[in-house]
XYZ file of C-alpha atoms in Angstrom:
713
model
C 0.000 0.000 0.000
C 1.246 3.479 -0.871
C 0.292 6.704 0.889
C -0.222 9.883 -1.180
C 2.517 12.379 -0.307
C 1.432 16.011 -0.107
C 3.406 18.524 -2.157
C 2.747 22.233 -2.164
C 3.121 22.485 -5.948
C 1.571 19.355 -7.390
C -0.064 17.743 -4.369
C -3.616 17.867 -3.050
C -5.517 21.099 -2.671
C -8.467 21.721 -0.350
C -10.987 21.503 -3.130
C -14.686 22.340 -2.858
C -17.656 20.837 -1.054
C -19.772 21.213 -4.174
C -20.599 19.527 -6.417
C -20.614 16.184 -4.671
C -18.897 13.309 -6.428
C -15.781 13.294 -8.605
C -15.681 16.294 -10.955
C -12.990 16.537 -13.634
C -12.301 20.086 -14.857
C -9.682 19.366 -17.511
C -6.702 19.710 -15.189
C -7.623 17.623 -12.164
C -10.513 16.207 -10.195
C -12.429 17.471 -7.183
C -13.703 14.771 -4.826
C -16.512 15.471 -2.349
C -18.536 13.037 -0.251
C -21.075 13.482 2.544
C -20.876 11.746 5.913
C -22.084 13.286 9.130
C -21.045 10.347 11.285
C -17.493 9.973 9.917
C -14.534 10.830 12.090
C -12.191 10.571 9.116
C -12.613 9.782 5.411
C -9.964 8.396 3.069
C -10.066 8.581 -0.712
C -8.689 5.375 -2.228
C -7.093 5.506 -5.707
C -6.414 2.300 -7.653
C -3.863 1.858 -10.420
C -4.028 -0.570 -13.331
C -2.568 -3.370 -11.202
C -5.047 -2.828 -8.396
C -2.539 -1.203 -6.051
C -4.223 1.254 -3.694
C -3.198 4.748 -2.623
C -5.022 6.436 0.240
C -5.488 10.163 0.589
C -6.973 11.690 3.713
C -9.807 14.149 3.092
C -8.864 16.733 5.708
C -11.234 19.478 4.572
C -14.789 19.208 5.936
C -17.599 21.714 5.382
C -21.194 20.963 6.320
C -20.250 17.281 6.828
C -18.929 17.151 3.257
C -15.356 15.828 3.058
C -13.479 17.128 0.028
C -10.165 17.431 -1.790
C -8.818 18.451 -5.212
C -6.155 16.303 -6.895
C -4.281 17.706 -9.912
C -3.530 15.349 -12.795
C -6.258 12.915 -11.783
C -8.607 12.503 -14.722
C -11.067 10.281 -16.583
C -10.560 6.566 -16.121
C -9.212 6.844 -12.576
C -10.747 4.189 -10.311
C -11.495 5.175 -6.739
C -13.526 4.502 -3.610
C -13.821 5.653 -0.016
C -13.025 4.303 3.435
C -14.839 5.804 6.413
C -13.420 5.777 9.931
C -16.089 6.197 12.554
C -18.296 4.460 15.101
C -19.488 0.916 14.592
C -22.488 0.643 16.901
C -25.293 -1.201 15.088
C -27.559 -0.850 18.109
C -27.461 2.906 17.430
C -27.628 2.562 13.656
C -23.931 3.386 13.169
C -22.043 0.998 10.848
C -18.723 2.616 9.913
C -15.874 0.238 9.128
C -12.786 1.476 7.284
C -12.000 -2.067 6.168
C -14.856 -1.826 3.665
C -14.246 -0.035 0.375
C -17.260 2.129 -0.469
C -18.655 3.309 -3.789
C -19.143 7.034 -4.222
C -22.945 7.634 -4.172
C -22.324 10.267 -6.869
C -20.091 8.084 -9.070
C -20.851 8.797 -12.737
C -19.467 5.407 -13.770
C -18.721 2.156 -11.967
C -16.286 -0.556 -13.029
C -16.818 -4.196 -12.252
C -19.516 -5.968 -10.306
C -19.782 -7.289 -6.793
C -17.730 -10.443 -6.322
C -19.592 -12.076 -3.498
C -17.267 -12.806 -0.589
C -17.533 -12.759 3.186
C -15.329 -9.655 3.252
C -18.207 -7.555 1.857
C -20.399 -8.188 4.879
C -20.377 -6.429 8.267
C -20.377 -9.739 10.175
C -18.741 -13.144 9.945
C -20.833 -15.910 8.431
C -19.988 -18.303 11.264
C -20.402 -15.622 13.964
C -23.091 -13.104 12.962
C -22.636 -11.124 16.165
C -18.933 -10.448 15.575
C -17.715 -7.463 13.561
C -16.071 -8.407 10.261
C -12.806 -6.539 9.578
C -11.848 -8.416 6.427
C -10.839 -5.948 3.710
C -13.383 -5.804 0.879
C -11.426 -3.892 -1.794
C -10.643 -6.988 -3.889
C -14.327 -7.873 -4.148
C -16.020 -4.478 -4.426
C -16.760 -2.554 -7.654
C -14.871 0.698 -8.095
C -16.089 4.209 -8.855
C -14.626 5.794 -11.996
C -13.836 9.423 -12.826
C -15.517 10.249 -16.140
C -15.098 12.723 -18.959
C -17.973 15.197 -18.538
C -17.660 16.549 -22.085
C -19.828 15.327 -24.983
C -20.756 16.801 -28.331
C -24.544 16.962 -28.222
C -24.638 18.922 -31.454
C -28.151 20.186 -32.102
C -29.830 17.669 -29.787
C -33.226 18.830 -28.569
C -35.778 16.972 -26.451
C -38.804 15.943 -28.541
C -41.163 17.186 -25.779
C -44.049 15.101 -27.090
C -47.258 16.231 -25.340
C -48.696 13.639 -23.003
C -51.886 13.229 -25.007
C -49.842 12.381 -28.116
C -47.501 10.003 -26.282
C -47.349 6.241 -26.821
C -44.907 4.576 -24.410
C -42.973 1.391 -25.154
C -41.585 -0.282 -22.030
C -38.318 -1.967 -22.989
C -35.311 -3.739 -21.512
C -31.967 -2.728 -23.045
C -30.673 -6.291 -23.242
C -33.932 -8.181 -23.710
C -34.981 -5.914 -26.553
C -31.836 -6.382 -28.631
C -30.013 -9.549 -27.567
C -31.197 -11.781 -30.423
C -31.857 -9.245 -33.181
C -30.230 -10.644 -36.353
C -29.711 -7.216 -37.974
C -27.579 -5.982 -35.071
C -23.896 -7.056 -34.957
C -23.550 -9.812 -32.394
C -20.904 -7.985 -30.353
C -23.231 -5.005 -30.016
C -26.393 -6.842 -28.959
C -27.761 -6.199 -25.491
C -26.234 -2.723 -25.185
C -27.061 0.966 -25.400
C -25.456 1.016 -28.843
C -27.768 -1.794 -29.959
C -30.827 0.165 -28.882
C -29.595 3.023 -31.092
C -28.872 0.743 -34.055
C -30.796 1.719 -37.220
C -32.703 -1.582 -37.098
C -34.133 -0.719 -33.672
C -34.722 2.954 -34.390
C -36.568 2.069 -37.605
C -38.638 -0.451 -35.690
C -39.740 2.092 -33.084
C -40.546 4.680 -35.746
C -42.469 2.241 -37.928
C -44.410 0.910 -34.967
C -45.389 4.461 -34.083
C -44.291 4.703 -30.445
C -43.102 8.108 -29.255
C -41.208 7.182 -26.094
C -39.069 4.278 -24.944
C -39.323 3.645 -21.200
C -36.177 1.757 -20.249
C -36.195 -0.667 -17.360
C -33.477 0.205 -14.819
C -30.206 1.400 -16.322
C -28.715 2.791 -13.114
C -25.837 0.581 -11.992
C -27.322 -2.424 -10.211
C -26.131 -5.529 -8.405
C -26.843 -9.213 -8.940
C -28.231 -10.397 -5.607
C -26.085 -12.842 -3.626
C -28.901 -15.372 -3.358
C -29.454 -15.305 -7.135
C -25.775 -15.734 -7.933
C -25.694 -18.760 -5.641
C -28.494 -20.258 -7.748
C -26.737 -19.501 -11.020
C -29.210 -16.697 -11.800
C -28.935 -12.919 -11.996
C -30.983 -9.783 -11.438
C -32.189 -9.370 -15.025
C -34.703 -6.593 -14.380
C -32.208 -4.427 -12.492
C -34.354 -3.188 -9.595
C -31.372 -3.410 -7.245
C -29.585 -0.092 -7.656
C -26.196 0.772 -6.193
C -25.298 3.828 -8.343
C -27.874 6.550 -8.948
C -25.670 8.463 -11.421
C -23.950 5.623 -13.278
C -25.285 3.877 -16.405
C -25.149 0.119 -15.878
C -21.752 -1.005 -17.153
C -22.876 -4.397 -18.510
C -24.985 -2.610 -21.156
C -21.921 -0.987 -22.717
C -20.558 -2.451 -25.961
C -17.104 -0.949 -25.388
C -14.603 -2.437 -22.986
C -13.156 0.977 -22.219
C -13.462 2.208 -18.656
C -16.213 4.757 -18.193
C -17.297 4.535 -21.844
C -20.837 3.564 -20.777
C -21.524 7.248 -20.126
C -20.725 8.343 -23.673
C -22.454 5.331 -25.219
C -25.614 6.087 -23.266
C -25.486 9.705 -24.415
C -25.057 8.629 -28.019
C -28.099 6.383 -27.693
C -30.232 9.243 -26.379
C -29.008 11.573 -29.112
C -29.842 9.022 -31.821
C -33.326 8.318 -30.468
C -34.005 12.037 -30.180
C -33.065 12.504 -33.828
C -35.848 10.035 -34.640
C -38.306 11.945 -32.444
C -38.341 9.301 -29.707
C -38.172 10.286 -26.051
C -36.166 8.324 -23.478
C -37.804 7.715 -20.101
C -35.921 5.935 -17.322
C -37.433 3.517 -14.834
C -35.662 4.625 -11.645
C -35.355 2.974 -8.244
C -34.880 5.617 -5.558
C -36.811 3.769 -2.866
C -34.063 1.331 -1.790
C -30.553 0.158 -2.630
C -28.771 -3.148 -3.212
C -27.355 -3.157 0.330
C -30.509 -4.870 1.578
C -31.356 -5.432 5.228
C -29.080 -5.798 8.274
C -27.710 -9.029 6.814
C -26.724 -7.370 3.540
C -23.305 -6.215 2.292
C -21.531 -2.907 2.938
C -21.117 -1.332 -0.499
C -21.793 2.403 -0.208
C -24.422 4.286 1.797
C -24.422 1.846 4.733
C -20.748 2.433 5.394
C -20.832 6.174 4.683
C -23.674 7.154 7.011
C -26.200 4.404 7.641
C -28.635 6.388 9.791
C -28.682 9.378 7.434
C -29.473 7.435 4.272
C -31.731 4.612 5.498
C -34.941 4.435 7.513
C -34.169 2.475 10.631
C -36.533 0.801 13.049
C -37.645 3.110 15.841
C -37.644 0.189 18.254
C -34.219 -1.207 17.307
C -31.939 0.749 14.917
C -30.030 -2.431 14.086
C -32.901 -3.195 11.739
C -34.352 -1.397 8.711
C -37.863 -0.121 8.118
C -38.800 -1.790 4.840
C -41.764 -0.748 2.651
C -40.231 -2.064 -0.554
C -39.897 -5.768 0.188
C -36.177 -5.564 -0.582
C -34.727 -5.096 2.905
C -34.389 -1.329 3.212
C -36.020 1.979 2.350
C -34.248 5.290 1.813
C -34.844 7.942 4.458
C -36.882 10.511 2.583
C -36.959 13.054 5.415
C -33.188 13.540 5.539
C -31.868 16.534 3.565
C -28.833 14.750 2.138
C -30.873 11.772 0.982
C -33.281 14.148 -0.723
C -30.325 16.000 -2.229
C -28.877 12.734 -3.540
C -32.106 11.895 -5.359
C -32.718 15.391 -6.683
C -29.114 15.755 -7.857
C -29.385 12.398 -9.613
C -32.609 13.330 -11.396
C -31.198 16.689 -12.437
C -28.005 15.055 -13.717
C -29.893 12.623 -15.950
C -31.903 15.473 -17.460
C -29.174 18.081 -17.886
C -26.121 15.898 -18.584
C -27.698 12.774 -20.112
C -30.680 14.494 -21.809
C -33.347 12.001 -20.756
C -36.972 13.070 -21.091
C -38.600 11.719 -17.974
C -38.744 9.141 -15.234
C -40.954 6.322 -14.060
C -40.527 5.968 -10.291
C -40.537 2.407 -8.976
C -42.648 1.935 -5.815
C -43.205 5.682 -5.696
C -45.405 5.528 -2.603
C -42.203 4.902 -0.615
C -40.876 8.274 -1.791
C -43.918 9.897 -0.193
C -43.267 8.362 3.223
C -41.692 11.043 5.384
C -42.518 9.139 8.515
C -44.817 6.104 8.400
C -47.805 7.348 6.440
C -47.907 8.037 2.731
C -47.999 11.829 2.468
C -48.657 13.181 -1.004
C -47.207 16.530 0.071
C -43.941 15.111 1.395
C -40.686 16.995 0.961
C -39.722 15.038 -2.143
C -42.807 16.087 -4.081
C -42.443 19.674 -2.895
C -38.874 19.718 -4.211
C -39.887 18.239 -7.557
C -42.726 20.745 -7.906
C -40.452 23.766 -7.555
C -37.410 22.414 -9.378
C -37.003 24.313 -12.683
C -35.444 21.284 -14.412
C -37.179 18.183 -13.074
C -40.654 19.695 -13.085
C -40.434 20.127 -16.861
C -39.998 16.450 -17.790
C -42.380 13.509 -17.700
C -42.907 12.180 -14.170
C -44.637 8.810 -13.890
C -45.378 7.143 -10.563
C -45.789 3.475 -9.822
C -48.288 4.514 -7.146
C -47.871 1.740 -4.611
C -45.433 -0.018 -2.307
C -45.746 -2.945 0.099
C -46.216 -0.894 3.273
C -49.466 -0.105 5.057
C -51.625 2.235 2.985
C -49.228 1.821 0.080
C -51.806 1.551 -2.734
C -52.140 5.174 -3.811
C -53.543 5.075 -7.365
C -55.115 8.469 -8.047
C -53.504 10.210 -5.070
C -50.309 11.688 -6.489
C -49.874 15.458 -6.986
C -51.226 17.150 -10.149
C -47.803 17.384 -11.824
C -47.571 13.590 -11.932
C -48.967 10.846 -14.118
C -49.487 7.340 -12.760
C -49.363 3.735 -13.818
C -53.063 3.001 -13.559
C -53.268 -0.444 -11.984
C -57.051 -0.195 -11.874
C -57.095 0.155 -15.660
C -55.065 -3.038 -16.029
C -57.293 -5.015 -13.672
C -60.591 -3.797 -15.111
C -59.713 -4.326 -18.772
C -58.402 -7.807 -18.022
C -61.574 -8.670 -16.097
C -63.879 -7.360 -18.823
C -62.280 -9.336 -21.632
C -62.038 -12.558 -19.655
C -65.787 -12.349 -19.127
C -66.134 -11.249 -15.501
C -69.604 -9.925 -14.737
C -70.432 -6.587 -13.156
C -67.574 -4.729 -14.825
C -69.399 -2.420 -17.269
C -69.396 0.715 -15.148
C -65.755 0.568 -14.170
C -64.749 -0.505 -17.667
C -66.435 2.616 -19.047
C -64.562 4.786 -16.546
C -61.189 3.265 -17.397
C -61.850 3.533 -21.140
C -62.535 7.255 -20.860
C -59.528 8.288 -18.770
C -60.494 7.359 -15.188
C -62.095 10.669 -14.270
C -63.065 9.158 -10.917
C -59.355 9.033 -10.058
C -57.923 12.146 -11.669
C -60.543 14.817 -12.359
C -61.177 16.153 -8.862
C -57.654 17.525 -8.379
C -57.535 19.233 -11.767
C -55.652 16.573 -13.672
C -56.410 15.529 -17.242
C -57.072 12.118 -18.833
C -53.381 11.759 -19.614
C -52.662 11.517 -15.875
C -53.553 7.879 -16.437
C -50.792 5.761 -17.956
C -52.860 2.849 -19.214
C -51.412 -0.620 -19.512
C -52.659 -4.174 -19.728
C -49.261 -5.809 -19.295
C -45.902 -4.657 -17.963
C -42.565 -6.229 -17.114
C -44.016 -7.417 -13.803
C -46.517 -10.145 -14.719
C -47.605 -12.093 -17.772
C -46.818 -10.959 -21.279
C -49.858 -10.312 -23.473
C -49.606 -13.712 -25.119
C -49.250 -15.482 -21.776
C -52.179 -13.507 -20.370
C -54.476 -15.328 -22.799
C -52.629 -18.669 -22.605
C -52.267 -19.399 -18.883
C -54.576 -19.416 -15.887
C -51.714 -19.958 -13.457
C -48.144 -18.779 -13.115
C -45.323 -21.160 -14.012
C -42.239 -19.754 -12.303
C -40.399 -22.985 -11.579
C -37.279 -21.736 -13.399
C -36.848 -19.066 -10.698
C -35.866 -21.687 -8.141
C -38.479 -20.735 -5.546
C -40.849 -23.693 -6.027
C -43.299 -21.420 -7.880
C -43.980 -19.422 -4.701
C -42.847 -16.097 -6.152
C -44.906 -13.845 -8.404
C -48.540 -12.767 -8.335
C -51.124 -15.501 -7.817
C -54.183 -13.532 -8.947
C -53.377 -12.641 -12.548
C -56.885 -11.997 -13.930
C -55.819 -14.123 -16.877
C -57.686 -16.724 -18.940
C -56.106 -19.498 -20.987
C -59.027 -19.706 -23.438
C -59.546 -23.401 -22.777
C -56.113 -25.004 -22.436
C -53.132 -24.276 -20.187
C -50.101 -23.241 -22.197
C -49.127 -24.461 -25.670
C -51.822 -26.182 -27.716
C -52.512 -27.203 -31.300
C -56.248 -26.650 -31.001
C -57.021 -24.188 -33.816
C -60.143 -22.800 -32.158
C -58.256 -22.020 -28.962
C -55.381 -20.458 -30.884
C -57.822 -18.316 -32.876
C -59.516 -17.179 -29.670
C -56.187 -16.310 -28.074
C -55.228 -14.205 -31.095
C -58.586 -12.453 -30.970
C -58.199 -11.740 -27.255
C -54.787 -10.194 -27.848
C -56.303 -7.948 -30.516
C -59.160 -7.036 -28.151
C -56.765 -6.002 -25.417
C -54.507 -4.028 -27.761
C -57.450 -2.245 -29.392
C -58.934 -1.312 -26.031
C -55.569 -0.070 -24.770
C -54.677 2.029 -27.795
C -58.103 3.621 -28.197
C -58.603 4.500 -24.522
C -58.230 8.031 -23.225
C -54.954 8.513 -21.377
C -51.390 7.504 -22.240
C -51.046 3.938 -23.581
C -48.031 1.846 -22.634
C -47.010 -1.299 -24.515
C -44.760 -3.968 -23.043
C -41.887 -4.767 -25.393
C -42.599 -7.763 -27.553
C -46.338 -7.912 -26.878
C -46.965 -6.816 -30.452
C -44.740 -9.724 -31.533
C -46.500 -12.407 -29.508
C -43.616 -12.760 -27.023
C -44.066 -15.507 -24.430
C -42.299 -16.271 -21.158
C -43.959 -19.702 -21.025
C -46.173 -18.701 -18.141
C -43.469 -17.105 -15.990
C -45.000 -13.959 -14.493
C -41.919 -12.909 -12.527
C -38.954 -13.204 -14.888
C -36.820 -10.819 -12.823
C -33.964 -13.340 -12.633
C -34.167 -14.806 -16.143
C -31.407 -13.177 -18.180
C -31.809 -15.680 -20.992
C -34.012 -16.687 -23.920
C -37.012 -17.022 -21.616
C -37.206 -13.250 -21.191
C -35.483 -11.897 -24.313
C -37.451 -11.096 -27.452
C -37.011 -14.022 -29.833
C -36.514 -11.942 -32.973
C -35.671 -14.843 -35.338
C -39.022 -16.531 -34.595
C -41.596 -13.735 -34.547
C -43.355 -14.907 -37.703
C -45.855 -16.895 -35.627
C -47.559 -13.621 -34.778
C -46.760 -11.935 -38.087
C -50.126 -10.183 -38.332
C -49.979 -8.727 -34.817
C -47.216 -6.139 -35.413
C -49.081 -4.696 -38.406
C -52.358 -4.744 -36.483
C -50.656 -2.818 -33.672
C -49.144 -0.308 -36.107
C -52.564 0.356 -37.604
C -54.072 0.931 -34.159
C -51.335 3.397 -33.189
C -51.763 5.176 -36.534
C -55.532 5.370 -35.961
C -54.950 6.893 -32.543
C -52.417 9.371 -33.908
C -54.725 10.455 -36.733
C -57.851 11.021 -34.626
C -57.770 13.351 -31.595
C -61.072 11.919 -30.362
C -59.016 9.002 -28.969
C -56.515 11.246 -27.191
C -58.518 14.106 -25.771
C -56.826 16.596 -23.478
C -59.923 17.011 -21.336
C -62.415 14.607 -19.846
C -65.730 13.905 -21.527
C -68.638 15.841 -20.073
C -71.438 13.528 -21.188
C -73.503 16.454 -22.460
C -73.693 18.817 -25.425
C -71.095 21.622 -25.521
C -72.273 25.058 -24.436
C -70.823 26.860 -27.450
C -73.614 25.678 -29.719
C -71.288 23.975 -32.199
C -73.346 20.799 -31.955
C -76.381 19.682 -30.076
C -74.948 16.219 -29.567
C -73.263 14.881 -26.469
C -69.505 14.435 -26.591
C -69.988 10.823 -25.494
C -72.950 8.478 -25.232
C -73.327 4.866 -24.110
C -75.725 2.382 -25.685
C -76.919 -1.159 -25.144
C -76.521 -3.661 -27.994
C -80.148 -2.900 -28.847
C -79.180 0.703 -29.655
C -80.821 2.319 -26.607
C -78.968 4.725 -24.332
C -77.754 3.007 -21.200
C -79.823 3.501 -18.051
C -78.842 2.969 -14.430
C -80.344 -0.497 -14.580
C -78.312 -1.368 -17.666
C -75.087 -0.367 -15.922
C -75.896 -2.482 -12.888
C -76.853 -5.645 -14.765
C -74.342 -8.170 -13.516
C -74.611 -10.541 -16.454
C -74.119 -7.883 -19.157
C -70.820 -8.137 -21.007
C -71.444 -5.900 -23.998
C -72.015 -2.221 -24.748
C -71.474 0.523 -27.316
C -69.890 3.920 -26.888
C -70.237 6.866 -29.270
C -67.268 9.248 -29.356
C -68.435 12.494 -30.945
C -65.615 14.039 -32.946
C -67.647 17.193 -33.578
C -67.828 17.912 -29.855
C -64.111 18.301 -29.153
C -63.988 21.688 -27.474
C -60.314 22.096 -26.631
C -57.930 23.741 -29.118
C -54.989 21.842 -30.571
C -51.306 22.690 -29.989
C -51.594 25.620 -32.423
C -54.550 27.064 -30.547
C -57.001 26.074 -33.275
C -60.265 24.293 -32.626
C -60.391 20.934 -34.321
C -63.159 18.621 -35.292
C -62.720 14.930 -35.836
C -64.662 12.025 -37.230
C -67.050 10.370 -34.839
C -66.570 6.757 -33.815
C -68.748 3.988 -32.456
C -67.005 1.265 -30.452
C -68.875 -2.022 -30.075
C -67.618 -4.308 -27.289
C -68.741 -7.922 -27.015
C -67.086 -9.918 -24.221
C -69.822 -12.597 -24.362
C -69.040 -16.164 -25.374
C -71.571 -15.877 -28.212
C -71.863 -13.561 -31.208
C -74.291 -10.680 -30.664
C -76.245 -8.411 -32.978
C -75.719 -4.700 -32.284
C -78.184 -2.117 -33.592
C -76.491 1.093 -34.673
C -78.463 3.929 -33.000
C -80.629 5.792 -35.509
C -80.013 9.217 -33.961
C -76.307 9.126 -34.850
C -74.600 9.706 -38.194
C -76.427 7.925 -41.037
C -73.550 5.826 -42.359
C -70.642 3.974 -40.752
C -67.479 2.309 -42.040
C -65.645 -0.539 -40.288
C -62.180 0.616 -39.191
C -61.248 -2.296 -36.928
C -62.721 -5.754 -36.433
C -60.765 -7.755 -33.867
C -62.336 -10.984 -35.143
C -59.976 -10.788 -38.117
C -56.272 -9.883 -38.116
C -56.331 -7.757 -41.255
C -58.564 -4.882 -42.290
C -60.633 -5.861 -45.327
C -63.299 -4.150 -47.356
C -66.709 -4.135 -45.693
C -69.890 -2.473 -46.990
C -71.020 0.655 -45.177
C -73.430 0.185 -42.292
C -76.601 2.263 -42.136
C -77.827 3.680 -38.827
C -80.720 1.675 -37.492
C -79.418 -1.535 -39.024
C -78.011 -4.460 -37.141
C -74.394 -5.591 -37.300
C -73.070 -8.825 -35.842
C -70.047 -8.782 -33.561
C -68.304 -12.090 -33.104
C -67.968 -13.706 -29.703
C -65.259 -12.006 -27.627
C -64.568 -9.355 -30.233
C -65.053 -5.654 -30.874
C -65.786 -3.416 -33.818
C -64.601 0.134 -34.352
C -66.917 2.066 -36.687
C -66.151 5.495 -38.143
C -68.867 7.905 -39.238
C -68.946 8.129 -43.046
C -70.220 11.085 -45.031
C -72.144 9.244 -47.741
C -73.890 5.943 -48.221
């Protein structure tokens, strides 16, 4: 071990307490790290052979320890050692034998090599402090080059009501794509490859929502089973792009490759939204490793048990929860968000288990400090903010309760649409509410229909194909005896569990997928597709593929021909939505005629299959599984983006979730002629004669029709 020797000319300088992290200025690097509990902090520098130099951070301002080192630049590996109290019973866990990642590291090299030295206790004596040195087994922080040529890059800033989100996994989306060079697959560069960009553009999506790309850790228990944390909800670096998704072997290059990906997607008009995990870290509970925050200042960063600070207060189901009422924890999160917007040019965030972020104490408080800070921040408040509005703590299901600036994953939409199409009774009223933007959840606090991010499937749960192919989960590959994952999936296998050669069942499954996609993409709100659903991707009944970094979870690009009609069907639906503002209104329906006298018709009306307006009794009929809705394009009252009032075609949507075909009578009081735009009973649009109002049209069992008002017969 070598000790850094101070020299008045070329040696360390005091440096600055801000910004936190390692900041290269072209001549040297400023290092700054927060720890209120530390008695002394050492900066550890590693050379190419792994030899370590230690530099004492003697300057401390506001509990920030800092130093400036000339001639230290991009590529330098480093970490911290904290000298201080080790009193777990008081929540203090300092141990200078543990090398710690910088919470503000912009890049991280390596992964955790699981060894006893990483833990605060000995495996054979859990009550005894572990002073084994962890440097050999811990990942290292890396100083990065902050400079990048963004050229003329500009955020697309797609309005919410015009947004179509595509939830994707960097590796799973690209790992088997034959048009992408094999060495590039599974990386940021692969996602920016022309084959992928063209695919997104042709499909019609406007935003790619990436599953976690912050540096994450493969859990010890998974590694022992020969598995890995594929999804990535196990963050250890809130500023660092995950290094395994980088196609280059150069240290720190993941930062520039990520930036290049964003720049390329922006050029195609596609926004980049990050799924972020600020509710917990990979250090887990009291039995977890010491990797970063735990060793820096355990009680400042984590919520500890009031009864016994040795233990963690956990509302995430992962072992710990970040302490959202501590100023430096809040600063860490806000600085991270701001960095990804200003330095990495991302367009928004989806917050995993966002209810935990609202917990200042024990209750979920929608006006907690975090949301106050976001509201007033001039940078973060201007991008898309999407909440997963629940966690596993008491009172954690908070759909509809986030502040007006936020949109939400609407879990009630998912559940209701699934129930309706699998034939559950008594769903008509709620189905109508979800279809029209969930005004019962979002209207009272001044939000718009696009506060609802609608989805039928997401990474967590069945894929679309599996949703119509399995009644039960089949997670045996996860090694937990099928105990993990959701048991109540609201799925229906259409008559056989899993693969089948029965043509009738296969036809029904295809029709159900088209029903669900059509409902999703023509509902008010912001639609979100799960990657590969439009390709018929299956996980063979696994509804919790978080640890399956293999063909089970990747898109099988070479074999997507089985669902060859589904991608085109999806493209046509997205194009229909994009063309007609009646499907993406900026305001809720009123259910009555506009006051400006432009039309005497209601903006929306609901009908029974017999063509009569729905009454209270009709809505409450438990056995009813069919209805019609008229969307009046002439009654759109809000101006478009240019401030001009627009009119649209009117549409009639006919839903039949019954097991038998039904005749629907087109109401006579509506437009006189109607053309078939979509029929989910068939995969391709084909010529159909116009339908006259007052006539009857048959809708196949478990199918829907989309009719557009036509000017002439």
